[in-house]
Structures are given as structure tokens and as C-alpha cells.
PDB file of C-alpha atoms and ligand atoms in Angstrom:
ATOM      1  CA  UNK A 519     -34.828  42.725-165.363  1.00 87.00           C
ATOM      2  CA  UNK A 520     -33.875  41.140-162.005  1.00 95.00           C
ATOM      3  CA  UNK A 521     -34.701  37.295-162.009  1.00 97.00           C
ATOM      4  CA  UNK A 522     -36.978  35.432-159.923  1.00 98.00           C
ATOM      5  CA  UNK A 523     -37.118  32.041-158.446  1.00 98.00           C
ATOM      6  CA  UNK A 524     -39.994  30.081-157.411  1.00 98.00           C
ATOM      7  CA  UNK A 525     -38.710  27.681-154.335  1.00 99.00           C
ATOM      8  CA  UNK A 526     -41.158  25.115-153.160  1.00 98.00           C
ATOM      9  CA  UNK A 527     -41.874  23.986-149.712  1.00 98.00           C
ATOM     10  CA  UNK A 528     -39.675  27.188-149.378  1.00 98.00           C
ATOM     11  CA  UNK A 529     -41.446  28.343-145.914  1.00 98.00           C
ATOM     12  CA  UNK A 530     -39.035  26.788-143.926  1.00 98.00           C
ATOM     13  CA  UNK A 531     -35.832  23.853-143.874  1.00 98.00           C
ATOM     14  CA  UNK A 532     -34.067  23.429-146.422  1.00 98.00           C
ATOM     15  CA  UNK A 533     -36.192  25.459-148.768  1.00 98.00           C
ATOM     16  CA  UNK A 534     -36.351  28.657-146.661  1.00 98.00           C
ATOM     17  CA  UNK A 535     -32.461  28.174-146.544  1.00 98.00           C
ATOM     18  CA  UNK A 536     -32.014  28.523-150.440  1.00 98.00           C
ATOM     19  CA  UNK A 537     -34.803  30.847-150.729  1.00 98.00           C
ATOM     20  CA  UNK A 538     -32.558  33.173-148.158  1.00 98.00           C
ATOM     21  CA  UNK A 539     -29.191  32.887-150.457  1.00 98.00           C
ATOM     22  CA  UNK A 540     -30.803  33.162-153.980  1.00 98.00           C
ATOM     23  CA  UNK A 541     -32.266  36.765-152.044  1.00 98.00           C
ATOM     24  CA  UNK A 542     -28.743  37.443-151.461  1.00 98.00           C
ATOM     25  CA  UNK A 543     -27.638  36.716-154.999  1.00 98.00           C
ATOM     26  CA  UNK A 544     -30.217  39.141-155.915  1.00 97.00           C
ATOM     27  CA  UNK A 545     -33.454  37.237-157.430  1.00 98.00           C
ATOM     28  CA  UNK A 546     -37.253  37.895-156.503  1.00 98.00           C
ATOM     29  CA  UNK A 547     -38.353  35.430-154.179  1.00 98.00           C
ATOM     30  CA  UNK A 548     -41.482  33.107-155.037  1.00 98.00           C
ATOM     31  CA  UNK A 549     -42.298  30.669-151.913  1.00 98.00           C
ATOM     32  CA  UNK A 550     -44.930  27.889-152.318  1.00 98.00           C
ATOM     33  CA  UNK A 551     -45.825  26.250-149.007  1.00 98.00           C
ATOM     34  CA  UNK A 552     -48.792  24.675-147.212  1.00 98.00           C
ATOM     35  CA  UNK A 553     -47.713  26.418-144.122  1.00 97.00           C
ATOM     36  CA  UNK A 554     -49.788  29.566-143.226  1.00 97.00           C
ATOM     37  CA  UNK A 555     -50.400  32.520-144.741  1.00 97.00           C
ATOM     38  CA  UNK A 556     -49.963  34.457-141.578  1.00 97.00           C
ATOM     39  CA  UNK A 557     -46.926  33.541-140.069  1.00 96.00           C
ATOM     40  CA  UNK A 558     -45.034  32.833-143.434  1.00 97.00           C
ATOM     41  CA  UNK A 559     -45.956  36.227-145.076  1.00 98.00           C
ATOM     42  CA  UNK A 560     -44.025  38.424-142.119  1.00 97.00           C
ATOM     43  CA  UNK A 561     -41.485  35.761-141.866  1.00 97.00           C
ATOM     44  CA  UNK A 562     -40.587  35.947-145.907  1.00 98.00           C
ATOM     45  CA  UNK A 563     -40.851  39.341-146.225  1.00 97.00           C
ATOM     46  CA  UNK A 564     -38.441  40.328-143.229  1.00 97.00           C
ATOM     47  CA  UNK A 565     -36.534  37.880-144.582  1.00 97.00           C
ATOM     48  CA  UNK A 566     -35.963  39.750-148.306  1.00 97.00           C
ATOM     49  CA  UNK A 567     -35.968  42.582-146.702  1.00 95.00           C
ATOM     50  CA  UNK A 568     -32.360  42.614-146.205  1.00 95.00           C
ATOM     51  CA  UNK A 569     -31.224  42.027-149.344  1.00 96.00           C
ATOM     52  CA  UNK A 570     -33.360  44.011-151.505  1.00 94.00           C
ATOM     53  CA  UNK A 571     -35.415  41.863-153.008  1.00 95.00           C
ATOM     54  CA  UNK A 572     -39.397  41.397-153.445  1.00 97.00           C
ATOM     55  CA  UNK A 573     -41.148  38.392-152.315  1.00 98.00           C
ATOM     56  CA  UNK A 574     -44.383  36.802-152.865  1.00 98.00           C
ATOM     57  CA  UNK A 575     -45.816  33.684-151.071  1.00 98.00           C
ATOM     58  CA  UNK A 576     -48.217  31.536-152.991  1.00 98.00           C
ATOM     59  CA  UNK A 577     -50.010  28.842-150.573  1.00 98.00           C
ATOM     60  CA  UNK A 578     -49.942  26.019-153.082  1.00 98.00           C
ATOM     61  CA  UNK A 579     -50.280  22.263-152.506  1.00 98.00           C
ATOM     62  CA  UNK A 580     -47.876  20.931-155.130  1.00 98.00           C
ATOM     63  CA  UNK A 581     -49.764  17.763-155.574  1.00 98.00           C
ATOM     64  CA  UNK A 582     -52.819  20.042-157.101  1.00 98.00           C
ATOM     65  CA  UNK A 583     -53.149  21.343-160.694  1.00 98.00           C
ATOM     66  CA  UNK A 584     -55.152  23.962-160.596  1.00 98.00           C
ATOM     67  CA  UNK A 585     -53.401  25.321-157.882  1.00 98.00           C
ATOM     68  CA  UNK A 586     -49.980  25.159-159.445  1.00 98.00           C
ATOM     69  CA  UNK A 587     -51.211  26.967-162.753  1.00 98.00           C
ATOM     70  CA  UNK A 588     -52.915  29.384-160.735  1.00 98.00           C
ATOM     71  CA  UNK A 589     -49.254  29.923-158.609  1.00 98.00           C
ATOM     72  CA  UNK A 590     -47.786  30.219-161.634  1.00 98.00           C
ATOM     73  CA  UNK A 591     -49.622  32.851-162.963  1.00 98.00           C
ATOM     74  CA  UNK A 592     -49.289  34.608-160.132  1.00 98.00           C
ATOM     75  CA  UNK A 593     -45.703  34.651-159.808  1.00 98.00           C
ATOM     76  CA  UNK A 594     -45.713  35.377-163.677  1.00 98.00           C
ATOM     77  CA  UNK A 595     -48.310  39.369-163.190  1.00 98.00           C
ATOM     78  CA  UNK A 596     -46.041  39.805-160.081  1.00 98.00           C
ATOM     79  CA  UNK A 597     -42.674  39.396-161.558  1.00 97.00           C
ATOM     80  CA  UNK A 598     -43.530  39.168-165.427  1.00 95.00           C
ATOM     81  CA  UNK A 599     -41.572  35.677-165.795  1.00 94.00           C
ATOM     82  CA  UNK A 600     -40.160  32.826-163.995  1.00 98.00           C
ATOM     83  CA  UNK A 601     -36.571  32.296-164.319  1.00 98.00           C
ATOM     84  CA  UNK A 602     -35.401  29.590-162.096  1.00 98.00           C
ATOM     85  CA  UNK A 603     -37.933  26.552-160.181  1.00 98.00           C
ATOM     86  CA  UNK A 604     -36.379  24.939-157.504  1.00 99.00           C
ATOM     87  CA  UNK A 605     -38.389  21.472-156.714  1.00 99.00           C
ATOM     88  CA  UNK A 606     -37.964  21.364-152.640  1.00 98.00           C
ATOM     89  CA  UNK A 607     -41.181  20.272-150.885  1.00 98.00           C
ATOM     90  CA  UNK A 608     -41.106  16.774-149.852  1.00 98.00           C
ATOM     91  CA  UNK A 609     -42.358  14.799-146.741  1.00 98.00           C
ATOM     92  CA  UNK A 610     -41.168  11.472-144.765  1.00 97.00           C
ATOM     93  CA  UNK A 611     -43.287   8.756-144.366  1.00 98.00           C
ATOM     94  CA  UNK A 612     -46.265   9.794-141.606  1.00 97.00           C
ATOM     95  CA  UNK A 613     -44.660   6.404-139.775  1.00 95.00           C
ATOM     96  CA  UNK A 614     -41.294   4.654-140.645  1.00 94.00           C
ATOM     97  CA  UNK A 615     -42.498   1.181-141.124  1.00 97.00           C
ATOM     98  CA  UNK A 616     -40.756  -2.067-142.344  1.00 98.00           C
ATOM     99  CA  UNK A 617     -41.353  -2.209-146.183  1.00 98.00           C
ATOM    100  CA  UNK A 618     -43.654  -5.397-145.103  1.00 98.00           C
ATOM    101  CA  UNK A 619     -46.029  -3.439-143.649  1.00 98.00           C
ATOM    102  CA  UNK A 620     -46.253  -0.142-145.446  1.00 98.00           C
ATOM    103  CA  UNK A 621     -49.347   1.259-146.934  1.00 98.00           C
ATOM    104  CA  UNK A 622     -50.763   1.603-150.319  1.00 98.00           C
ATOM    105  CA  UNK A 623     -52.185   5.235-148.601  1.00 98.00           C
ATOM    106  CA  UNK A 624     -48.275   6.083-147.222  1.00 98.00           C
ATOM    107  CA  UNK A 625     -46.640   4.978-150.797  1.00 98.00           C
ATOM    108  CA  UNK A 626     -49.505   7.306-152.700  1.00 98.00           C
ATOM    109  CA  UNK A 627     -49.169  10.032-149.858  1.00 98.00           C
ATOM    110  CA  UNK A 628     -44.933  10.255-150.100  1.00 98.00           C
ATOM    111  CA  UNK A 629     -45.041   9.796-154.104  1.00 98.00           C
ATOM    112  CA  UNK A 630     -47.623  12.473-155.030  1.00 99.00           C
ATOM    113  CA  UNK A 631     -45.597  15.030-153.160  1.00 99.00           C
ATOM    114  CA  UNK A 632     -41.962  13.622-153.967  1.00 99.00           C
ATOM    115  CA  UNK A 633     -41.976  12.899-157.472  1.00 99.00           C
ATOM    116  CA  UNK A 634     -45.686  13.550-159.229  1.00 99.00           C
ATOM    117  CA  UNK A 635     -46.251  16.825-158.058  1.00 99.00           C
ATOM    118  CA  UNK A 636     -42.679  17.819-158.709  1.00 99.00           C
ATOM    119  CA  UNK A 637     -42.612  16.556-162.148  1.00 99.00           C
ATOM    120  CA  UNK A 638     -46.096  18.665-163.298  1.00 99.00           C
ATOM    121  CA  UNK A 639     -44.703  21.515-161.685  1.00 99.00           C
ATOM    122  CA  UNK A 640     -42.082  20.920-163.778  1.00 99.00           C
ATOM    123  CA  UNK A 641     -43.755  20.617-167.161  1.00 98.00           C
ATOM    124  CA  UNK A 642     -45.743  23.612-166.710  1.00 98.00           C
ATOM    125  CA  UNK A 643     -42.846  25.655-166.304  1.00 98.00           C
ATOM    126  CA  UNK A 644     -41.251  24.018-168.528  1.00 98.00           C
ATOM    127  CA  UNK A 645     -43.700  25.210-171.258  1.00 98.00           C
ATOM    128  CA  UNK A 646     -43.435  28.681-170.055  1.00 98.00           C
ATOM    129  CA  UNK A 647     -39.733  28.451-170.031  1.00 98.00           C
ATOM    130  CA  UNK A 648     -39.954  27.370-173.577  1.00 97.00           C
ATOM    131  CA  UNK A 649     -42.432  30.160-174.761  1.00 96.00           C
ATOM    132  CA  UNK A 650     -40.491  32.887-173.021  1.00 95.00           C
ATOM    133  CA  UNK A 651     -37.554  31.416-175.212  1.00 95.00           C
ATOM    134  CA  UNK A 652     -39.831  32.529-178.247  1.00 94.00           C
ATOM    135  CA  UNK A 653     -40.395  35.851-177.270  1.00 92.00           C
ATOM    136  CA  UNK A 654     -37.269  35.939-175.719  1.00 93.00           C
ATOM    137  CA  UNK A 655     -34.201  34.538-177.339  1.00 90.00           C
ATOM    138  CA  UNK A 656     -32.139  36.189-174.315  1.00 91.00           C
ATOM    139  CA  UNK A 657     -34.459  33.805-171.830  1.00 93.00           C
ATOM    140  CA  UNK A 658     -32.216  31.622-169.875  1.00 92.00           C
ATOM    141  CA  UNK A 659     -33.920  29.215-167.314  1.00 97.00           C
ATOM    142  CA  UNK A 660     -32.739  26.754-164.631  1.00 98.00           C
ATOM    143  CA  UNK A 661     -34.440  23.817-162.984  1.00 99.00           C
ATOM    144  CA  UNK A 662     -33.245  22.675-159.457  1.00 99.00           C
ATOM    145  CA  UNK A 663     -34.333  19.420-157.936  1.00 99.00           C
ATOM    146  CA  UNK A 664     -33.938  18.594-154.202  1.00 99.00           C
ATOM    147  CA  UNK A 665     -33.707  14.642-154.232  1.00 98.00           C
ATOM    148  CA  UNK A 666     -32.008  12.815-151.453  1.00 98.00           C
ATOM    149  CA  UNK A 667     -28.947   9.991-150.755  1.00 98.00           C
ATOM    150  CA  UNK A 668     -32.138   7.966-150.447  1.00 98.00           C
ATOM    151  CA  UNK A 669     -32.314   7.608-154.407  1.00 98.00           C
ATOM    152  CA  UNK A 670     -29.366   4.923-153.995  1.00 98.00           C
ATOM    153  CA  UNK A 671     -29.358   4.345-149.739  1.00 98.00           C
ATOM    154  CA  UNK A 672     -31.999   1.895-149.037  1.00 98.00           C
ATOM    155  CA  UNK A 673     -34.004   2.907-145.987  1.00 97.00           C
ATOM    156  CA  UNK A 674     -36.480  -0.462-145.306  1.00 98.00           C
ATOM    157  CA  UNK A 675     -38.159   1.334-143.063  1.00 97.00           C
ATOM    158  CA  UNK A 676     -39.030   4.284-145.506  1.00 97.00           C
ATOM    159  CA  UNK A 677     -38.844   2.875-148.733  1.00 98.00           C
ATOM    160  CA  UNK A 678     -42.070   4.932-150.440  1.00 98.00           C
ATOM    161  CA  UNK A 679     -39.337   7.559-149.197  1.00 98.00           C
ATOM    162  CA  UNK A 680     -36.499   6.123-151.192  1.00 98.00           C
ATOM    163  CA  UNK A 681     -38.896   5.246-154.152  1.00 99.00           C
ATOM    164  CA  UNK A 682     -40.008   8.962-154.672  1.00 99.00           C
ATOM    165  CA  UNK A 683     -36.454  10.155-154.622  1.00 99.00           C
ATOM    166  CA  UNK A 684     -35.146   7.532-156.622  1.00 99.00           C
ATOM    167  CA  UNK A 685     -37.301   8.142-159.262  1.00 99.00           C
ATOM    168  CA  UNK A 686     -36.464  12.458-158.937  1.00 99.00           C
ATOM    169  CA  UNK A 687     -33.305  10.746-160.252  1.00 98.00           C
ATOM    170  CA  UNK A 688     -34.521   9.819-163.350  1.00 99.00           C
ATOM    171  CA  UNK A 689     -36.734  12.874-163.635  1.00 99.00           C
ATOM    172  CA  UNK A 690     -33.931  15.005-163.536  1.00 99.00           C
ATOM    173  CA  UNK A 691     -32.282  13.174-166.749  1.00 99.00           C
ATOM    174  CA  UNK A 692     -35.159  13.365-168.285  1.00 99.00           C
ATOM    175  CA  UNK A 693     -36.173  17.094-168.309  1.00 99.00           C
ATOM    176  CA  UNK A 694     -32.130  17.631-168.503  1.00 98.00           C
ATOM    177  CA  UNK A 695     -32.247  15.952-172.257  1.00 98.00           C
ATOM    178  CA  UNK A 696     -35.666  17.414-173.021  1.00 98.00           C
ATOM    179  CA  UNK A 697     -34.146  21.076-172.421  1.00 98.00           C
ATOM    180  CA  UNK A 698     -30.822  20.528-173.199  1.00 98.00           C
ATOM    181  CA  UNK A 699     -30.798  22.248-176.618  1.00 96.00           C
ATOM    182  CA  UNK A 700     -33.121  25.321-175.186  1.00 95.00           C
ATOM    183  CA  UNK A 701     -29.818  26.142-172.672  1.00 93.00           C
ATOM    184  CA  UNK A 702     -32.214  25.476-169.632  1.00 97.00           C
ATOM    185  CA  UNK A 703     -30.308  23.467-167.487  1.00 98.00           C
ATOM    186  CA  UNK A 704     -31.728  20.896-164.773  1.00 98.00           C
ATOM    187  CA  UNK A 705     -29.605  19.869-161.713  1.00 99.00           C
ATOM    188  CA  UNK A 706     -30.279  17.417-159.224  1.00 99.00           C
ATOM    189  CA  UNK A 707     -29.110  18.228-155.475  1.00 99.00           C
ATOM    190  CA  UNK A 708     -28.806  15.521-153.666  1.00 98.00           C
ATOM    191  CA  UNK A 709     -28.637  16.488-149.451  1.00 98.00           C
ATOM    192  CA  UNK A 710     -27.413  13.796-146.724  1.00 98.00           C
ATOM    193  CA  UNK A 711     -28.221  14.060-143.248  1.00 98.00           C
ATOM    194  CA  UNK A 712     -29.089  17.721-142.836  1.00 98.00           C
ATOM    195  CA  UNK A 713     -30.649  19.857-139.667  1.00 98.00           C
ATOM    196  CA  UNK A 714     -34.198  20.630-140.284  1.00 97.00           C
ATOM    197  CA  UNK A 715     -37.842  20.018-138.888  1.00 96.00           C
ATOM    198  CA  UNK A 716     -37.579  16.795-141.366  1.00 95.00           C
ATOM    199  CA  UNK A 717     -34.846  15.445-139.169  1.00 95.00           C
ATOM    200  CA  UNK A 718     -35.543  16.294-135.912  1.00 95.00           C
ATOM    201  CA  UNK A 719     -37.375  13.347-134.861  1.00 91.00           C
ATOM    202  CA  UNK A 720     -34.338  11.362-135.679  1.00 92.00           C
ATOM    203  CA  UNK A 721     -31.623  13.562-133.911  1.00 96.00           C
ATOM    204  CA  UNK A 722     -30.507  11.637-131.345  1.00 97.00           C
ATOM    205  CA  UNK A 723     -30.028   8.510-133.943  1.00 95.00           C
ATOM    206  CA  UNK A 724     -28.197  10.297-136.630  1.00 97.00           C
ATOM    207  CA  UNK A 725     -26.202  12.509-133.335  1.00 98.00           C
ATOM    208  CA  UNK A 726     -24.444   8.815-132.684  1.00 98.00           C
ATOM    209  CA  UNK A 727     -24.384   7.870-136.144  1.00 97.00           C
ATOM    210  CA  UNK A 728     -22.529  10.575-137.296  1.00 98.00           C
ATOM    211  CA  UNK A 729     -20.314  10.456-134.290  1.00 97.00           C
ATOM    212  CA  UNK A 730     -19.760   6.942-135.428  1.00 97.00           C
ATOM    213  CA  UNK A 731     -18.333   7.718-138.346  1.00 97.00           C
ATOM    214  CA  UNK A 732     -21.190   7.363-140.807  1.00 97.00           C
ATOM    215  CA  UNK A 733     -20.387  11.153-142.277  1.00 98.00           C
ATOM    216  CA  UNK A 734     -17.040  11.254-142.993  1.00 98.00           C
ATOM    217  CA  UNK A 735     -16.922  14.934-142.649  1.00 98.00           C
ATOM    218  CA  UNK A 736     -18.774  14.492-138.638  1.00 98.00           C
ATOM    219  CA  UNK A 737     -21.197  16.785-138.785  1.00 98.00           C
ATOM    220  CA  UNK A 738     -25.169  17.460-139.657  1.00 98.00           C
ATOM    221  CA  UNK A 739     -25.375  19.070-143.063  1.00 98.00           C
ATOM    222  CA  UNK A 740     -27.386  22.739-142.403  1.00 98.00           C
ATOM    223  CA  UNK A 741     -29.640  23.839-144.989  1.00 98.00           C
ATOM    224  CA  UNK A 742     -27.013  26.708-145.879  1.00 98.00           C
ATOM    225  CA  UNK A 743     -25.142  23.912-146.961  1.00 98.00           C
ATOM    226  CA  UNK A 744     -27.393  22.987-149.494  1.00 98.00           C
ATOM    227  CA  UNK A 745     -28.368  26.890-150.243  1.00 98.00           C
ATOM    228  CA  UNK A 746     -24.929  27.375-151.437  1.00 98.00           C
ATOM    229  CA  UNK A 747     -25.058  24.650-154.329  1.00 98.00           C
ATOM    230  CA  UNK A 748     -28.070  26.016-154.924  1.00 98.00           C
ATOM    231  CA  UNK A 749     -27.244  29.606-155.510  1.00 98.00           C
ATOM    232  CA  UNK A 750     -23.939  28.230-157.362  1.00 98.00           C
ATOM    233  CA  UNK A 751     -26.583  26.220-160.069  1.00 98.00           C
ATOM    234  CA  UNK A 752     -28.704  29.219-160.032  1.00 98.00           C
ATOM    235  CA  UNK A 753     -26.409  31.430-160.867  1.00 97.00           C
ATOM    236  CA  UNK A 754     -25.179  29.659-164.590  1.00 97.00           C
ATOM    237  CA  UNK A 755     -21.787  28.506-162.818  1.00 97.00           C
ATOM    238  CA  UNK A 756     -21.999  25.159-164.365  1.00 97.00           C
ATOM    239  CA  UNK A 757     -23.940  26.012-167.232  1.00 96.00           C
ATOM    240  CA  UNK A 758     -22.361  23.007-169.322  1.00 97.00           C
ATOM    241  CA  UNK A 759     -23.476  20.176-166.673  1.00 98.00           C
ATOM    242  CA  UNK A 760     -26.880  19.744-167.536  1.00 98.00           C
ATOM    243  CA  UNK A 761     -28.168  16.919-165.856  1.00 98.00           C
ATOM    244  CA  UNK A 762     -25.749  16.699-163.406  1.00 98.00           C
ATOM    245  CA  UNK A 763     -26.500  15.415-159.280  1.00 98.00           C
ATOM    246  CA  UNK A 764     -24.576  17.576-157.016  1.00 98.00           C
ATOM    247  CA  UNK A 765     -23.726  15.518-153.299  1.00 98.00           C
ATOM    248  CA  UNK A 766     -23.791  17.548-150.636  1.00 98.00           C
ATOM    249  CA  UNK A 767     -23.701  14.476-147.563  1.00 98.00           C
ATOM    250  CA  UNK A 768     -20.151  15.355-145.983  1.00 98.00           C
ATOM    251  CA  UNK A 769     -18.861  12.202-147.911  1.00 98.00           C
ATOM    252  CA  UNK A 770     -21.690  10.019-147.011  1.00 98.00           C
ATOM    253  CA  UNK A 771     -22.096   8.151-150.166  1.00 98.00           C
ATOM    254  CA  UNK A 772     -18.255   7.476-150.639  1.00 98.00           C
ATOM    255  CA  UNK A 773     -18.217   3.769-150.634  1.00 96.00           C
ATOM    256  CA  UNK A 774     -15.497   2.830-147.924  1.00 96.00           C
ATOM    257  CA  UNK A 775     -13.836  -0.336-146.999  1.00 93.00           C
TER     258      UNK A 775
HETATM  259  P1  LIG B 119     -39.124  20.380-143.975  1.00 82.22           P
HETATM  260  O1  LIG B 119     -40.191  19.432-143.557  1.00 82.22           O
HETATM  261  O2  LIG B 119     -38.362  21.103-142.921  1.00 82.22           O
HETATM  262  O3  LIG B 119     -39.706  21.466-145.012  1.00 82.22           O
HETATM  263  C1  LIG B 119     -40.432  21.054-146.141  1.00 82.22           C
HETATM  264  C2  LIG B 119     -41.505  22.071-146.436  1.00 82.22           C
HETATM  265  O4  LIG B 119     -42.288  21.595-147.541  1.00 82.22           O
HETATM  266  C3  LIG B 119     -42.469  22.228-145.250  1.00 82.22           C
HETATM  267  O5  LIG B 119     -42.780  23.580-145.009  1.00 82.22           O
HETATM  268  C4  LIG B 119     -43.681  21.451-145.733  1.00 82.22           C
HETATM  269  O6  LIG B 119     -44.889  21.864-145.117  1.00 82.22           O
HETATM  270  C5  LIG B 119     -43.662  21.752-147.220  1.00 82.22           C
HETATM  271  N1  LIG B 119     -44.533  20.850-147.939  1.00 82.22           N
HETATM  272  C6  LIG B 119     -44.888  19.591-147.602  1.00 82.22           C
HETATM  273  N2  LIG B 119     -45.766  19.107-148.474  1.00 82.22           N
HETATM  274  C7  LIG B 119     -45.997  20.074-149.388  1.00 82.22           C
HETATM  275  C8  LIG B 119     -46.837  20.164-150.510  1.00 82.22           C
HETATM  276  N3  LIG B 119     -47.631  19.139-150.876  1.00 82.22           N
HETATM  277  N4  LIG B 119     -46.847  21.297-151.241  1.00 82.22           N
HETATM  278  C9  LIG B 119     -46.059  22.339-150.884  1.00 82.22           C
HETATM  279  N5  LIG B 119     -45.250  22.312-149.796  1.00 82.22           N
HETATM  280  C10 LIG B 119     -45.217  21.196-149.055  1.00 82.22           C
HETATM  281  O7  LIG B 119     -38.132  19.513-144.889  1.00 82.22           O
HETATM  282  P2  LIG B 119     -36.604  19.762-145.314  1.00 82.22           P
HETATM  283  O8  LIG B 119     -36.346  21.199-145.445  1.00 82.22           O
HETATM  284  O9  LIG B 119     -35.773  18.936-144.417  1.00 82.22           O
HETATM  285  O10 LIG B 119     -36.605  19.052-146.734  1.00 82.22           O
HETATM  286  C11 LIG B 119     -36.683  19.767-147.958  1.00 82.22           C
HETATM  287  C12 LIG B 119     -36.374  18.808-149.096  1.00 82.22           C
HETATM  288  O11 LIG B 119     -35.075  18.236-148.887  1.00 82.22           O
HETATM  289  C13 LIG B 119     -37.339  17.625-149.182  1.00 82.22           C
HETATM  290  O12 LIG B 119     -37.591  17.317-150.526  1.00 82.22           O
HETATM  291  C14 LIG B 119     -36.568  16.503-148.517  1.00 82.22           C
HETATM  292  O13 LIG B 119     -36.974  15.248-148.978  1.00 82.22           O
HETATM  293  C15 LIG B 119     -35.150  16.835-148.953  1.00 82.22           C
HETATM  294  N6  LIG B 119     -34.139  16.234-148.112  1.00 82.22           N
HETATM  295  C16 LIG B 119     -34.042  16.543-146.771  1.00 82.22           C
HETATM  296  C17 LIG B 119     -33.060  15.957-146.000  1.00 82.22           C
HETATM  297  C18 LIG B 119     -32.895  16.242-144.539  1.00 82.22           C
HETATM  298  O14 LIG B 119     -32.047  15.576-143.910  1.00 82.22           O
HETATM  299  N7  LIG B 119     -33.612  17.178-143.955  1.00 82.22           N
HETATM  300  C19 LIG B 119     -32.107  14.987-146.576  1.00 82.22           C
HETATM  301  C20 LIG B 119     -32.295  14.742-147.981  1.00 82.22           C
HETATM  302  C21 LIG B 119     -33.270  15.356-148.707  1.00 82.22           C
HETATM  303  P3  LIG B 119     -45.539  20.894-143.949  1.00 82.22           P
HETATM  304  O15 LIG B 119     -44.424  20.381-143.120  1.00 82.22           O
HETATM  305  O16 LIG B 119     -46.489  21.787-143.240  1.00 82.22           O
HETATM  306  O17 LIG B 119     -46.202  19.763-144.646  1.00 82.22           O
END
């Protein structure tokens, strides 16, 4: 039975990026996105299209329960399981403001999208994962997080950013031991500066930064960048590295003297 994939925040970015290669590497396609039904439908489904596979877009705030059970069931009558979630949706801060002056709002805002909704995504797919195991033996699943450098690079003027990504860190250990023994592996991606609507507000700051050296490798990261470690974790190829954070910053986080 051909696998499928549920890829959140996969409408566009980063998301849309992995969502494209795991199509190529032949899975079914499951977006969740608070973008539009009506653009993101046509855009999706020309996108699998060319690769063979089906897709199916569930509009799904991942910060809301009953909408994430509901997605899941979905995705489950469409496709009869879920193989493989890939925890992408995240925001910025509304307003990058000194730490002294951020919000309780912005901190609840950036951390119930980051990290809580992410990590009760996770443990109800988790407990399908484990009950398709039952049924299943054969059932092998694989849980993807999208964290950030900014779960050990402070950022004082986003640190509810930092925070939430910090603690996807520690999530990622944590469902890695829980599953461990099941054979479900969970990864942890961690991007550096990479092109996307996210970033584009910022362009001509990280431009000179990374001209200035602060990417050893000189150049933006592109969401195929991160697609490809994506489709490699997806794909078993380092089955035996549960728990495992995968760097993919160009060198960024190489301490240098
Ligand atoms: P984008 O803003 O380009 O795309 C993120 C998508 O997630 C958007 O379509 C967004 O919709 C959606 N989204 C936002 N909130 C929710 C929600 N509550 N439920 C479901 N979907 C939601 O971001 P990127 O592609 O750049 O980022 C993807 C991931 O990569 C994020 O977790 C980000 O933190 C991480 N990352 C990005 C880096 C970068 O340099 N771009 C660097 C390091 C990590 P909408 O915009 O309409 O809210």
C-alpha cells in the first residue's frame, strides 16, 4: 500500500517544499494549513500531479483539538493510515520585540503553535501509530519535527520564538524514547536561515549577514534544502538514529574562533 504523509503548515515554505519531494519519493500527500481552501486545493493538486500521487488538504488550525482528530480521521478514510507526520507549521513573533517588552499574548500566541499544538498532534498519532502496530506488525511509522537554530541561538528580540523551538528539542527526545522500541523513529530538523515568506521581512539583514560571513557555506538555505533531509528521514535511511537533530544551516552553528 503506498504510504502517506501528513505535512503541516504544508501549503507553502518550507512545508510545501517537503510536501513536493516526499510526492516524488512516492507517498500520498496530506497538507494541513490555515491558508485557503481555494487557492491551496489547485495549487496541491497540480502539484502531485506530476508525480503520481493523491493529495488531500485538510484546513486545520494545529493549535485546535477537535480539529486535529477530525484531520486525522480524514486523512485515515482517504488513505486508510498515516505513515509518516511531519510537524512544520510555525509562526514568528507578530513583532520582534526586546525580551523586556514582549507579551504574555505574543509568548502564548508563538508557543501554542510551535510546541503545544505540535506535541498533541503528535500524541494522537502517536496512538494511531501504535494501534496500527497491533493490527499491523509490518506498520512502520516516522515522526519529523521542523525546529530551528533558534533552540540554542538566542534571538532577544524573539525569544517566545527561541522558547517554542527550544523546547521542540526536548519534545523530540521525548517521543524518540517513548517509540523507540515500536521502530517509529522521531527526528528533529533543525533549518538555519532559509528563503521563505517567514524570512522575507528580514532579507536585506540576513543578505549582509550572510555575505558577512555568518553562513559559512554563503548562501540562504531553500526549502529544497530542508525537503531533502526530509525525504532522506522519511524514507527509513537512518532508521537506527532515533532521536537524532539533523542541521541543515550551511555551517551556521559551527562554533568558530
Ligand atoms: P511560512 O510562514 O512560509 O509557512 C508556514 C505555514 O504554516 C504557513 O502557510 C502558515 O500559514 C502555516 N501555519 C501557521 N500557523 C498555523 C497553524 N496554527 N496551523 C496550521 N498551519 C499554520 O514558514 P516557513 O516555511 O519558513 O517555516 C516552516 C517551519 O520551519 C516553521 O516551523 C519555522 O519555524 C521553521 N523554520 C523556518 C526557518 C526559515 O528561515 N524560514 C528557519 C528555521 C526554522 P499562515 O502564514 O497563513 O499563518
Amino acid at each position: 500500500m503506498t504510504k502517506s504523509v501528513l505535512i503541516t503548515g504544508g501549503g507553502r515554505g518550507i512545508g510545501f517544499g517537503i510536501a513536493e519531494k516526499l510526492a516524488e519519493a512516492g507517498f500520498n500527500i496530506a497538507i494541513c494549513d490555515v491558508l485557503p481552501e481555494a487557492e491551496t486545493v489547485p495549487k496541491i493538486n497540480q502539484m502531485v500531479s506530476c508525480y503520481g500521487a493523491a493529495a488531500l488538504y485538510c484546513p486545520c488550525d494545529v493549535t485546535d483539538s477537535v480539529a486535529r482528530e477530525n484531520m486525522l480521521n480524514r486523512i485515515i478514510s482517504r488513505f486508510g493510515s498515516l505513515d509518516v507526520l511531519v510537524n512544520n507549521a510555525g509562526v514568528a513573533p507578530k513583532a520582534r520585540t526586546d525580551i523586556t517588552e514582549m507579551t504574555e499574548e505574543s509568548y502564548d500566541r508563538v508557543m501554542n503553535i510551535n510546541l503545544k499544538g505540535p506535541f498533541f498532534l503528535t500524541q494522537l498519532v502517536a496512538r494511531h501509530m501504535l494501534e496500527q502496530q497491533k493490527n499491523n506488525p509490518d506498520f512502520t511509522g516516522c515522526i519529523i519535527n521542523i525546529g530551528s537554530i533558534s533552540a540554542t541561538v538566542a534571538s532577544i528580540s524573539r525569544g517566545e520564538y527561541c522558547l517554542s523551538k527550544a523546547g521542540i528539542g526536548m519534545m523530540t527526545s521525548l517521543w524518540a524514547v517513548r517509540l523507540a522500541e515500536t521502530g517509529i523513529p522521531v527526528y528533529e530538523i533543525r533549518p538555519g536561515i532559509i528563503k521563505t515568506d517567514m524570512t522575507a521581512l528580514v532579507k536585506d539583514k540576513y543578505d549582509k549577514l550572510i555575505s558577512d560571513g555568518l553562513v559559512p557555506q554563503k548562501r540562504w538555505g531553500y526549502p529544497e534544502d530542508i525537503a531533502k533531509a526530509a525525504a532522506m528521514l522519511a524514507r527509513g535511511d537512518l532508521a537506527y538514529s532515533t532521536g537524532q537533530v539533523i542541521q541543515v544551516d550551511g555551517g551556521m552553528t559551527i562554533a568558530r574562533l
